[in-house]
Amino acid sequence: MAVVSWKEILLLTGMVVGCYWNSLSCGFVFDDVSAILDNKDLRPSTSLHNLFLNDFWGTPMAEERSHKSYRPLTVLTFRLNYLFSELSAASYHLLNVVLHAVVCVLFLRVCRLFLDKTSSLVAALLFAVHPIHTEAVTGVVGRAELLSSIFLLAAFLAYTKSTGSDHSIVWAPIALTVVLVAAATLCKEQGITVVGICCIHEVFVAQGFTLPMLLDTLRQVLQGKDGFPYAVLQTLLKLIVLVISTLLLVIIRVQVIQSQLPVFTRFDNPAAVSPTPTRQLTFNYLLPVNAWLLLNPSELCCDWTMGTIPLVESPLDHRNLATLLFYAFLGLLAYHSLRYRHSSAKTVIMALSLIVLPFIPASNLFFPVGFVVAERVLYVPSMGFCVLVAHGFKIVSHKGHLKKISWLMIGVLLTTHAVKTFNRNWDWESEYTLFTSALKVNKNNAKLWNNVGHALENQNNYAKALQYFLQATRVQPDDIGAHMNVGRTYKNLNKSKEAEDAYLVAKSLMPQVIPGKKYATRVAPNHLNVYINLANLIRANESRLEEADQLYRQAISMRPDFKQAYISRGELLLKMNKLTEARDAYLRALELDRTNADLWYNLAIVYIEMKEPSEALKNFNHALELNPRHKLALFNSALLMQESGEPKFWPEANRRFLTYVEEEPDDANGYFNLGMLAMDANENTAAERWMRKAIGLQAGFRSALFNLALLYSQSKREMDALPVLDELLRHHPEHIKGLILKGDILMNHKKDTRGAKVCFERILQMDPTNVQGKHNLCVVYFEERDLPRAERCLEETLSLAPNEEYVRRHLSIVRSKMAAMSAAGQPLTSAEGAATSAKKEKPKRVKEGAEEVAEGEEEGRGAGAVGRGTGDEKNVRKSSAESLGGVGVDQSESLESSQSDKRTKGKSTKEIKDIEKKRAAALKRLEEIERILSGD
């Protein structure tokens, strides 16, 4: 038995790299999306323990929608990829290529057990370049085959060392074999079939028995003529240990899936739900179909489900001839290998064991699987096929006149296969290229039309995607998923009526409820989403909210563990202001999945609406325990802490906002709220920096501009505030508080009464009833020595706010001043004031209806997505971003007096103190105004 040389290893590695280097440019396609992109088990934030509780796709094994494919070691390698390169597809593909090269080397080592040096190398080279392997190697999820094959071959090689030179049993290799079998099974289920391969090798190769010899020995034992030979007893002992170990693995595997088989629909595997004899005839016909793919891999397809292979419904179907020929050929090979003891027979029996035994779990003959044909499951069976080809090459090449021809044929075979493999890799570059290549092979598979549509949909090419979805409904009119896709695409095209009609068609195709029979076992879980999609569509119409709720309840009645139905219903109930019911819906969803951070987040939003901030904060914290980088939970929990007014929460709020901006570095809201926290803590330098950062990311950021100007004003940097206010008013000319603050600065610090007057007049143009703006304009008239106009202005102000004592007092002062001047014979209007009044320009027209920031401005402090429905758009939470009191306090007692109740409602102690300080400043300025009005 020759060992594998370094030259052979380099040759095999070179062939693998030459065939698969272009796979490194491929992305995540098809099943990769679910297994990699959507699988939370890859993320470091998910506990490693979850890998052993969830299936290959990250779904808990206990859930009925689980695929029951338990491959934690494979998922662990995905997680290692993610650790080093996150979602860079190239690293995943590179590891697959390396693993394929390792399999090829191990396979060559196995071939050396029953082939000569040349033919074993031919078998390994053919295996390295065979195009049937592109799905297993270039498709990232094919890693399950690669890893399982490594452990499978290693287990077999270990078992071959279990017989000593004196024909005694060596137990260490057997123990190692059991461990490797377990590892192979934890990579993919078919790994357990290596036990059968070991048994075949032990009986027919290691011990050299033939079937006639075994039957003869058994007959003699039964007749009492003789006992079992010692060699037979040794063999039985080894096999019993292997079989018991295998049974233990099977029992554990059954416990893991909780004795439940996965739910597959007739679309995944039409023959599985067909009656006798259609089911048996079709499944047996699939065997020659798979054999033909090994013989002639010219037309490969990534998906063979649905209508790809029509059902064999009659014994008279001519395709049954292919089945008979396949079984006849297989029977002849088995007869030859089991009847004789020579090396050729041993080679053939091992080749057959590699072909047949690993394929049994995917054959549909003993239990249905979720596919009709899958090229990646032929990865291990192709080893046996390559052994047969190499063995045939060996026989032919030993005949002198055919030697050159045999070498030429094997050279052509390797070259054509290598070229085919290389070209096939390009098909896996993207989902669009993959599924369009599949449609060239098969146009009767509605799933392929759907998948091309999905690829176009991901490119936002909805119009073209719709054409493919509609074609899918024509190819398979009863395909519920296709009609759902049509509905969703119509919705994306803003064709609500057509979308609703498509959803209703899909809903009408759902299996009817049969009393006493579990509904969930007769429908794919994702098909129940038709109720969710239809409800999400019609709830956009406020008059149909109850109808939408009825659809959610209907989905829940069909499947009480339908988590998404509870989530969507919770969103709707929140919209309907049925807060208690919304809370109950989310609590029910949490009973089904307490590890879902989004559910805890949604429940927190409900508690915010229920005015229970402490409960909301607890649920935000639950979400962050499960996912410390949950962006919306970080943002809104920090916002909640900030708005509580409790300084003890500010450091943690600051930390969460900082984490949020690490996750969302381009979201100006995060920096703005950091600025607001800094302002609360009187850290003016930091506040200015964060506000500038927010403004730099979002030009015209209303709240950030105003609060930065306010910060400058409060820091005695009024001249720095003016350019900020100018920018604010350029973007938002209707911003009343900005106009008041600007007017105040111009009036009191630049002594620019004309500019201040323009500001106050613009306010009154937008809101003639604004008491603060009106009163400040009256003061401007007084400063201009236009006393009659100041009197009329104050009279109008008093009519707007008859209970404001300071307005009445100011009016009295003005009248007293006018009386004194009249008695002294002085003019009541100065020439300068009259000229100013005459030259007054009419302010530009601005938008009406300016929204108060304190009542929900979008650039304010909060944005939170309720639920995880389609879109996940941020809903603006109410904030007090700009309701900081004291805007223009030097001349704005009306603001302090008339709105104090509104602003102080629910404020913290610190905020109330700040307001009192501003009120004191306002009173001080009021005294100054009164001195002006009373003076000469």
mmCIF file with all atom_site columns, N, CA and C in Angstrom, residues 705-706 709-710 713 717-733 735-763 772 776 780 886-892:
data_model
loop_
_atom_site.group_PDB
_atom_site.id
_atom_site.type_symbol
_atom_site.label_atom_id
_atom_site.label_alt_id
_atom_site.label_comp_id
_atom_site.label_asym_id
_atom_site.label_entity_id
_atom_site.label_seq_id
_atom_site.pdbx_PDB_ins_code
_atom_site.Cartn_x
_atom_site.Cartn_y
_atom_site.Cartn_z
_atom_site.occupancy
_atom_site.B_iso_or_equiv
_atom_site.pdbx_formal_charge
_atom_site.auth_seq_id
_atom_site.auth_comp_id
_atom_site.auth_asym_id
_atom_site.auth_atom_id
_atom_site.pdbx_PDB_model_num
ATOM 1   N N  . LEU A 1 705 ? -29.318 72.866 14.821 1.00 0.00 ? 705 LEU A N  1
ATOM 2   C CA . LEU A 1 705 ? -28.986 74.272 14.576 1.00 0.00 ? 705 LEU A CA 1
ATOM 3   C C  . LEU A 1 705 ? -29.541 75.171 15.667 1.00 0.00 ? 705 LEU A C  1
ATOM 4   N N  . PHE A 1 706 ? -30.807 74.962 16.020 1.00 0.00 ? 706 PHE A N  1
ATOM 5   C CA . PHE A 1 706 ? -31.411 75.823 17.029 1.00 0.00 ? 706 PHE A CA 1
ATOM 6   C C  . PHE A 1 706 ? -30.726 75.659 18.381 1.00 0.00 ? 706 PHE A C  1
ATOM 7   N N  . ALA A 1 709 ? -27.347 77.266 18.501 1.00 0.00 ? 709 ALA A N  1
ATOM 8   C CA . ALA A 1 709 ? -27.491 78.717 18.669 1.00 0.00 ? 709 ALA A CA 1
ATOM 9   C C  . ALA A 1 709 ? -27.863 79.062 20.105 1.00 0.00 ? 709 ALA A C  1
ATOM 10  N N  . LEU A 1 710 ? -28.752 78.277 20.678 1.00 0.00 ? 710 LEU A N  1
ATOM 11  C CA . LEU A 1 710 ? -29.161 78.502 22.062 1.00 0.00 ? 710 LEU A CA 1
ATOM 12  C C  . LEU A 1 710 ? -27.984 78.307 23.014 1.00 0.00 ? 710 LEU A C  1
ATOM 13  N N  . SER A 1 713 ? -25.883 81.304 22.877 1.00 0.00 ? 713 SER A N  1
ATOM 14  C CA . SER A 1 713 ? -26.558 82.417 23.549 1.00 0.00 ? 713 SER A CA 1
ATOM 15  C C  . SER A 1 713 ? -26.418 82.301 25.059 1.00 0.00 ? 713 SER A C  1
ATOM 16  N N  . ARG A 1 717 ? -22.111 83.919 24.008 1.00 0.00 ? 717 ARG A N  1
ATOM 17  C CA . ARG A 1 717 ? -21.444 83.988 22.703 1.00 0.00 ? 717 ARG A CA 1
ATOM 18  C C  . ARG A 1 717 ? -22.491 84.313 21.635 1.00 0.00 ? 717 ARG A C  1
ATOM 19  N N  . GLU A 1 718 ? -23.216 85.410 21.898 1.00 0.00 ? 718 GLU A N  1
ATOM 20  C CA . GLU A 1 718 ? -24.341 85.737 21.032 1.00 0.00 ? 718 GLU A CA 1
ATOM 21  C C  . GLU A 1 718 ? -23.925 85.970 19.580 1.00 0.00 ? 718 GLU A C  1
ATOM 22  N N  . MET A 1 719 ? -22.731 86.537 19.381 1.00 0.00 ? 719 MET A N  1
ATOM 23  C CA . MET A 1 719 ? -22.299 86.811 18.009 1.00 0.00 ? 719 MET A CA 1
ATOM 24  C C  . MET A 1 719 ? -22.030 85.502 17.241 1.00 0.00 ? 719 MET A C  1
ATOM 25  N N  . ASP A 1 720 ? -21.605 84.442 17.964 1.00 0.00 ? 720 ASP A N  1
ATOM 26  C CA . ASP A 1 720 ? -21.430 83.133 17.320 1.00 0.00 ? 720 ASP A CA 1
ATOM 27  C C  . ASP A 1 720 ? -22.773 82.502 16.991 1.00 0.00 ? 720 ASP A C  1
ATOM 28  N N  . ALA A 1 721 ? -23.783 82.864 17.761 1.00 0.00 ? 721 ALA A N  1
ATOM 29  C CA . ALA A 1 721 ? -25.112 82.281 17.536 1.00 0.00 ? 721 ALA A CA 1
ATOM 30  C C  . ALA A 1 721 ? -25.749 82.808 16.251 1.00 0.00 ? 721 ALA A C  1
ATOM 31  N N  . LEU A 1 722 ? -25.442 84.067 15.884 1.00 0.00 ? 722 LEU A N  1
ATOM 32  C CA . LEU A 1 722 ? -26.120 84.675 14.735 1.00 0.00 ? 722 LEU A CA 1
ATOM 33  C C  . LEU A 1 722 ? -25.921 83.905 13.422 1.00 0.00 ? 722 LEU A C  1
ATOM 34  N N  . PRO A 1 723 ? -24.693 83.530 13.018 1.00 0.00 ? 723 PRO A N  1
ATOM 35  C CA . PRO A 1 723 ? -24.567 82.771 11.760 1.00 0.00 ? 723 PRO A CA 1
ATOM 36  C C  . PRO A 1 723 ? -25.275 81.416 11.803 1.00 0.00 ? 723 PRO A C  1
ATOM 37  N N  . VAL A 1 724 ? -25.328 80.811 12.994 1.00 0.00 ? 724 VAL A N  1
ATOM 38  C CA . VAL A 1 724 ? -26.048 79.532 13.125 1.00 0.00 ? 724 VAL A CA 1
ATOM 39  C C  . VAL A 1 724 ? -27.543 79.761 12.921 1.00 0.00 ? 724 VAL A C  1
ATOM 40  N N  . LEU A 1 725 ? -28.056 80.843 13.497 1.00 0.00 ? 725 LEU A N  1
ATOM 41  C CA . LEU A 1 725 ? -29.473 81.158 13.316 1.00 0.00 ? 725 LEU A CA 1
ATOM 42  C C  . LEU A 1 725 ? -29.774 81.513 11.866 1.00 0.00 ? 725 LEU A C  1
ATOM 43  N N  . ASP A 1 726 ? -28.836 82.197 11.214 1.00 0.00 ? 726 ASP A N  1
ATOM 44  C CA . ASP A 1 726 ? -29.040 82.510 9.798  1.00 0.00 ? 726 ASP A CA 1
ATOM 45  C C  . ASP A 1 726 ? -29.156 81.222 8.975  1.00 0.00 ? 726 ASP A C  1
ATOM 46  N N  . GLU A 1 727 ? -28.299 80.238 9.272  1.00 0.00 ? 727 GLU A N  1
ATOM 47  C CA . GLU A 1 727 ? -28.380 78.958 8.548  1.00 0.00 ? 727 GLU A CA 1
ATOM 48  C C  . GLU A 1 727 ? -29.690 78.246 8.859  1.00 0.00 ? 727 GLU A C  1
ATOM 49  N N  . LEU A 1 728 ? -30.096 78.288 10.125 1.00 0.00 ? 728 LEU A N  1
ATOM 50  C CA . LEU A 1 728 ? -31.366 77.669 10.511 1.00 0.00 ? 728 LEU A CA 1
ATOM 51  C C  . LEU A 1 728 ? -32.524 78.276 9.734  1.00 0.00 ? 728 LEU A C  1
ATOM 52  N N  . LEU A 1 729 ? -32.557 79.613 9.676  1.00 0.00 ? 729 LEU A N  1
ATOM 53  C CA . LEU A 1 729 ? -33.680 80.286 9.033  1.00 0.00 ? 729 LEU A CA 1
ATOM 54  C C  . LEU A 1 729 ? -33.596 80.211 7.514  1.00 0.00 ? 729 LEU A C  1
ATOM 55  N N  . ARG A 1 730 ? -32.410 79.962 6.982  1.00 0.00 ? 730 ARG A N  1
ATOM 56  C CA . ARG A 1 730 ? -32.313 79.732 5.540  1.00 0.00 ? 730 ARG A CA 1
ATOM 57  C C  . ARG A 1 730 ? -32.991 78.410 5.156  1.00 0.00 ? 730 ARG A C  1
ATOM 58  N N  . HIS A 1 731 ? -32.801 77.397 5.990  1.00 0.00 ? 731 HIS A N  1
ATOM 59  C CA . HIS A 1 731 ? -33.430 76.095 5.727  1.00 0.00 ? 731 HIS A CA 1
ATOM 60  C C  . HIS A 1 731 ? -34.869 76.047 6.228  1.00 0.00 ? 731 HIS A C  1
ATOM 61  N N  . HIS A 1 732 ? -35.148 76.771 7.331  1.00 0.00 ? 732 HIS A N  1
ATOM 62  C CA . HIS A 1 732 ? -36.481 76.714 7.952  1.00 0.00 ? 732 HIS A CA 1
ATOM 63  C C  . HIS A 1 732 ? -36.942 78.145 8.264  1.00 0.00 ? 732 HIS A C  1
ATOM 64  N N  . PRO A 1 733 ? -37.354 78.896 7.243  1.00 0.00 ? 733 PRO A N  1
ATOM 65  C CA . PRO A 1 733 ? -37.717 80.302 7.469  1.00 0.00 ? 733 PRO A CA 1
ATOM 66  C C  . PRO A 1 733 ? -38.922 80.467 8.386  1.00 0.00 ? 733 PRO A C  1
ATOM 67  N N  . HIS A 1 735 ? -39.274 79.008 11.313 1.00 0.00 ? 735 HIS A N  1
ATOM 68  C CA . HIS A 1 735 ? -38.903 78.613 12.672 1.00 0.00 ? 735 HIS A CA 1
ATOM 69  C C  . HIS A 1 735 ? -39.085 79.809 13.622 1.00 0.00 ? 735 HIS A C  1
ATOM 70  N N  . ILE A 1 736 ? -40.199 79.838 14.337 1.00 0.00 ? 736 ILE A N  1
ATOM 71  C CA . ILE A 1 736 ? -40.580 80.991 15.161 1.00 0.00 ? 736 ILE A CA 1
ATOM 72  C C  . ILE A 1 736 ? -39.599 81.214 16.296 1.00 0.00 ? 736 ILE A C  1
ATOM 73  N N  . LYS A 1 737 ? -39.200 80.120 16.979 1.00 0.00 ? 737 LYS A N  1
ATOM 74  C CA . LYS A 1 737 ? -38.282 80.292 18.106 1.00 0.00 ? 737 LYS A CA 1
ATOM 75  C C  . LYS A 1 737 ? -36.917 80.798 17.633 1.00 0.00 ? 737 LYS A C  1
ATOM 76  N N  . GLY A 1 738 ? -36.507 80.358 16.463 1.00 0.00 ? 738 GLY A N  1
ATOM 77  C CA . GLY A 1 738 ? -35.264 80.871 15.910 1.00 0.00 ? 738 GLY A CA 1
ATOM 78  C C  . GLY A 1 738 ? -35.362 82.354 15.613 1.00 0.00 ? 738 GLY A C  1
ATOM 79  N N  . LEU A 1 739 ? -36.510 82.788 15.079 1.00 0.00 ? 739 LEU A N  1
ATOM 80  C CA . LEU A 1 739 ? -36.723 84.212 14.806 1.00 0.00 ? 739 LEU A CA 1
ATOM 81  C C  . LEU A 1 739 ? -36.739 85.031 16.088 1.00 0.00 ? 739 LEU A C  1
ATOM 82  N N  . ILE A 1 740 ? -37.362 84.484 17.130 1.00 0.00 ? 740 ILE A N  1
ATOM 83  C CA . ILE A 1 740 ? -37.409 85.200 18.408 1.00 0.00 ? 740 ILE A CA 1
ATOM 84  C C  . ILE A 1 740 ? -36.001 85.363 18.979 1.00 0.00 ? 740 ILE A C  1
ATOM 85  N N  . LEU A 1 741 ? -35.226 84.237 18.959 1.00 0.00 ? 741 LEU A N  1
ATOM 86  C CA . LEU A 1 741 ? -33.871 84.300 19.498 1.00 0.00 ? 741 LEU A CA 1
ATOM 87  C C  . LEU A 1 741 ? -33.001 85.266 18.685 1.00 0.00 ? 741 LEU A C  1
ATOM 88  N N  . LYS A 1 742 ? -33.137 85.232 17.361 1.00 0.00 ? 742 LYS A N  1
ATOM 89  C CA . LYS A 1 742 ? -32.357 86.140 16.529 1.00 0.00 ? 742 LYS A CA 1
ATOM 90  C C  . LYS A 1 742 ? -32.749 87.585 16.796 1.00 0.00 ? 742 LYS A C  1
ATOM 91  N N  . GLY A 1 743 ? -34.054 87.828 16.873 1.00 0.00 ? 743 GLY A N  1
ATOM 92  C CA . GLY A 1 743 ? -34.518 89.189 17.162 1.00 0.00 ? 743 GLY A CA 1
ATOM 93  C C  . GLY A 1 743 ? -34.007 89.686 18.497 1.00 0.00 ? 743 GLY A C  1
ATOM 94  N N  . ASP A 1 744 ? -33.996 88.820 19.497 1.00 0.00 ? 744 ASP A N  1
ATOM 95  C CA . ASP A 1 744 ? -33.511 89.191 20.821 1.00 0.00 ? 744 ASP A CA 1
ATOM 96  C C  . ASP A 1 744 ? -32.037 89.597 20.776 1.00 0.00 ? 744 ASP A C  1
ATOM 97  N N  . ILE A 1 745 ? -31.216 88.765 20.053 1.00 0.00 ? 745 ILE A N  1
ATOM 98  C CA . ILE A 1 745 ? -29.784 89.071 19.966 1.00 0.00 ? 745 ILE A CA 1
ATOM 99  C C  . ILE A 1 745 ? -29.555 90.381 19.213 1.00 0.00 ? 745 ILE A C  1
ATOM 100 N N  . LEU A 1 746 ? -30.274 90.580 18.113 1.00 0.00 ? 746 LEU A N  1
ATOM 101 C CA . LEU A 1 746 ? -30.115 91.809 17.337 1.00 0.00 ? 746 LEU A CA 1
ATOM 102 C C  . LEU A 1 746 ? -30.530 93.021 18.155 1.00 0.00 ? 746 LEU A C  1
ATOM 103 N N  . MET A 1 747 ? -31.574 92.869 18.953 1.00 0.00 ? 747 MET A N  1
ATOM 104 C CA . MET A 1 747 ? -32.116 93.998 19.717 1.00 0.00 ? 747 MET A CA 1
ATOM 105 C C  . MET A 1 747 ? -31.208 94.375 20.879 1.00 0.00 ? 747 MET A C  1
ATOM 106 N N  . ASN A 1 748 ? -30.725 93.363 21.594 1.00 0.00 ? 748 ASN A N  1
ATOM 107 C CA . ASN A 1 748 ? -30.055 93.621 22.858 1.00 0.00 ? 748 ASN A CA 1
ATOM 108 C C  . ASN A 1 748 ? -28.537 93.630 22.777 1.00 0.00 ? 748 ASN A C  1
ATOM 109 N N  . HIS A 1 749 ? -27.989 92.975 21.737 1.00 0.00 ? 749 HIS A N  1
ATOM 110 C CA . HIS A 1 749 ? -26.539 92.857 21.692 1.00 0.00 ? 749 HIS A CA 1
ATOM 111 C C  . HIS A 1 749 ? -25.932 93.578 20.486 1.00 0.00 ? 749 HIS A C  1
ATOM 112 N N  . LYS A 1 750 ? -26.684 93.700 19.396 1.00 0.00 ? 750 LYS A N  1
ATOM 113 C CA . LYS A 1 750 ? -26.190 94.461 18.242 1.00 0.00 ? 750 LYS A CA 1
ATOM 114 C C  . LYS A 1 750 ? -26.876 95.814 18.118 1.00 0.00 ? 750 LYS A C  1
ATOM 115 N N  . LYS A 1 751 ? -27.889 96.019 18.973 1.00 0.00 ? 751 LYS A N  1
ATOM 116 C CA . LYS A 1 751 ? -28.672 97.266 18.938 1.00 0.00 ? 751 LYS A CA 1
ATOM 117 C C  . LYS A 1 751 ? -29.215 97.525 17.532 1.00 0.00 ? 751 LYS A C  1
ATOM 118 N N  . ASP A 1 752 ? -29.558 96.425 16.846 1.00 0.00 ? 752 ASP A N  1
ATOM 119 C CA . ASP A 1 752 ? -30.079 96.514 15.479 1.00 0.00 ? 752 ASP A CA 1
ATOM 120 C C  . ASP A 1 752 ? -31.593 96.371 15.544 1.00 0.00 ? 752 ASP A C  1
ATOM 121 N N  . THR A 1 753 ? -32.271 97.485 15.845 1.00 0.00 ? 753 THR A N  1
ATOM 122 C CA . THR A 1 753 ? -33.724 97.419 15.986 1.00 0.00 ? 753 THR A CA 1
ATOM 123 C C  . THR A 1 753 ? -34.400 97.100 14.662 1.00 0.00 ? 753 THR A C  1
ATOM 124 N N  . ARG A 1 754 ? -33.801 97.539 13.559 1.00 0.00 ? 754 ARG A N  1
ATOM 125 C CA . ARG A 1 754 ? -34.403 97.252 12.249 1.00 0.00 ? 754 ARG A CA 1
ATOM 126 C C  . ARG A 1 754 ? -34.403 95.748 11.968 1.00 0.00 ? 754 ARG A C  1
ATOM 127 N N  . GLY A 1 755 ? -33.258 95.096 12.214 1.00 0.00 ? 755 GLY A N  1
ATOM 128 C CA . GLY A 1 755 ? -33.191 93.647 11.996 1.00 0.00 ? 755 GLY A CA 1
ATOM 129 C C  . GLY A 1 755 ? -34.116 92.903 12.927 1.00 0.00 ? 755 GLY A C  1
ATOM 130 N N  . ALA A 1 756 ? -34.172 93.335 14.193 1.00 0.00 ? 756 ALA A N  1
ATOM 131 C CA . ALA A 1 756 ? -35.066 92.693 15.152 1.00 0.00 ? 756 ALA A CA 1
ATOM 132 C C  . ALA A 1 756 ? -36.515 92.848 14.707 1.00 0.00 ? 756 ALA A C  1
ATOM 133 N N  . LYS A 1 757 ? -36.820 94.053 14.211 1.00 0.00 ? 757 LYS A N  1
ATOM 134 C CA . LYS A 1 757 ? -38.186 94.336 13.770 1.00 0.00 ? 757 LYS A CA 1
ATOM 135 C C  . LYS A 1 757 ? -38.600 93.402 12.636 1.00 0.00 ? 757 LYS A C  1
ATOM 136 N N  . VAL A 1 758 ? -37.678 93.153 11.689 1.00 0.00 ? 758 VAL A N  1
ATOM 137 C CA . VAL A 1 758 ? -37.972 92.234 10.583 1.00 0.00 ? 758 VAL A CA 1
ATOM 138 C C  . VAL A 1 758 ? -38.299 90.844 11.120 1.00 0.00 ? 758 VAL A C  1
ATOM 139 N N  . CYS A 1 759 ? -37.523 90.391 12.113 1.00 0.00 ? 759 CYS A N  1
ATOM 140 C CA . CYS A 1 759 ? -37.760 89.061 12.694 1.00 0.00 ? 759 CYS A CA 1
ATOM 141 C C  . CYS A 1 759 ? -39.154 88.977 13.319 1.00 0.00 ? 759 CYS A C  1
ATOM 142 N N  . PHE A 1 760 ? -39.500 89.974 14.145 1.00 0.00 ? 760 PHE A N  1
ATOM 143 C CA . PHE A 1 760 ? -40.776 89.915 14.849 1.00 0.00 ? 760 PHE A CA 1
ATOM 144 C C  . PHE A 1 760 ? -41.951 90.070 13.886 1.00 0.00 ? 760 PHE A C  1
ATOM 145 N N  . GLU A 1 761 ? -41.780 90.900 12.852 1.00 0.00 ? 761 GLU A N  1
ATOM 146 C CA . GLU A 1 761 ? -42.859 91.055 11.870 1.00 0.00 ? 761 GLU A CA 1
ATOM 147 C C  . GLU A 1 761 ? -43.064 89.770 11.068 1.00 0.00 ? 761 GLU A C  1
ATOM 148 N N  . ARG A 1 762 ? -41.967 89.038 10.786 1.00 0.00 ? 762 ARG A N  1
ATOM 149 C CA . ARG A 1 762 ? -42.106 87.774 10.068 1.00 0.00 ? 762 ARG A CA 1
ATOM 150 C C  . ARG A 1 762 ? -42.869 86.756 10.926 1.00 0.00 ? 762 ARG A C  1
ATOM 151 N N  . ILE A 1 763 ? -42.624 86.784 12.221 1.00 0.00 ? 763 ILE A N  1
ATOM 152 C CA . ILE A 1 763 ? -43.361 85.886 13.117 1.00 0.00 ? 763 ILE A CA 1
ATOM 153 C C  . ILE A 1 763 ? -44.849 86.174 13.036 1.00 0.00 ? 763 ILE A C  1
ATOM 154 N N  . GLN A 1 772 ? -45.831 86.584 22.171 1.00 0.00 ? 772 GLN A N  1
ATOM 155 C CA . GLN A 1 772 ? -44.431 86.917 22.415 1.00 0.00 ? 772 GLN A CA 1
ATOM 156 C C  . GLN A 1 772 ? -43.867 87.799 21.300 1.00 0.00 ? 772 GLN A C  1
ATOM 157 N N  . ASN A 1 776 ? -42.811 91.794 21.689 1.00 0.00 ? 776 ASN A N  1
ATOM 158 C CA . ASN A 1 776 ? -41.448 92.242 21.382 1.00 0.00 ? 776 ASN A CA 1
ATOM 159 C C  . ASN A 1 776 ? -41.439 93.305 20.284 1.00 0.00 ? 776 ASN A C  1
ATOM 160 N N  . VAL A 1 780 ? -39.974 97.205 20.201 1.00 0.00 ? 780 VAL A N  1
ATOM 161 C CA . VAL A 1 780 ? -39.192 97.803 19.119 1.00 0.00 ? 780 VAL A CA 1
ATOM 162 C C  . VAL A 1 780 ? -39.765 99.178 18.769 1.00 0.00 ? 780 VAL A C  1
ATOM 163 N N  . GLY A 1 886 ? -37.104 79.879 27.933 1.00 0.00 ? 886 GLY A N  1
ATOM 164 C CA . GLY A 1 886 ? -36.258 81.044 27.856 1.00 0.00 ? 886 GLY A CA 1
ATOM 165 C C  . GLY A 1 886 ? -35.705 81.437 26.521 1.00 0.00 ? 886 GLY A C  1
ATOM 166 N N  . VAL A 1 887 ? -36.404 81.202 25.418 1.00 0.00 ? 887 VAL A N  1
ATOM 167 C CA . VAL A 1 887 ? -35.895 81.641 24.123 1.00 0.00 ? 887 VAL A CA 1
ATOM 168 C C  . VAL A 1 887 ? -36.183 83.127 23.997 1.00 0.00 ? 887 VAL A C  1
ATOM 169 N N  . GLY A 1 888 ? -35.154 83.915 23.831 1.00 0.00 ? 888 GLY A N  1
ATOM 170 C CA . GLY A 1 888 ? -35.353 85.369 23.775 1.00 0.00 ? 888 GLY A CA 1
ATOM 171 C C  . GLY A 1 888 ? -35.860 85.919 25.088 1.00 0.00 ? 888 GLY A C  1
ATOM 172 N N  . VAL A 1 889 ? -35.320 85.426 26.199 1.00 0.00 ? 889 VAL A N  1
ATOM 173 C CA . VAL A 1 889 ? -35.873 85.786 27.502 1.00 0.00 ? 889 VAL A CA 1
ATOM 174 C C  . VAL A 1 889 ? -35.734 87.267 27.811 1.00 0.00 ? 889 VAL A C  1
ATOM 175 N N  . ASP A 1 890 ? -34.754 87.963 27.188 1.00 0.00 ? 890 ASP A N  1
ATOM 176 C CA . ASP A 1 890 ? -34.554 89.369 27.521 1.00 0.00 ? 890 ASP A CA 1
ATOM 177 C C  . ASP A 1 890 ? -35.798 90.198 27.234 1.00 0.00 ? 890 ASP A C  1
ATOM 178 N N  . GLN A 1 891 ? -36.585 89.788 26.248 1.00 0.00 ? 891 GLN A N  1
ATOM 179 C CA . GLN A 1 891 ? -37.768 90.570 25.903 1.00 0.00 ? 891 GLN A CA 1
ATOM 180 C C  . GLN A 1 891 ? -38.976 89.655 25.754 1.00 0.00 ? 891 GLN A C  1
ATOM 181 N N  . SER A 1 892 ? -39.036 88.577 26.493 1.00 0.00 ? 892 SER A N  1
ATOM 182 C CA . SER A 1 892 ? -40.048 87.566 26.198 1.00 0.00 ? 892 SER A CA 1
ATOM 183 C C  . SER A 1 892 ? -40.772 87.078 27.433 1.00 0.00 ? 892 SER A C  1
#
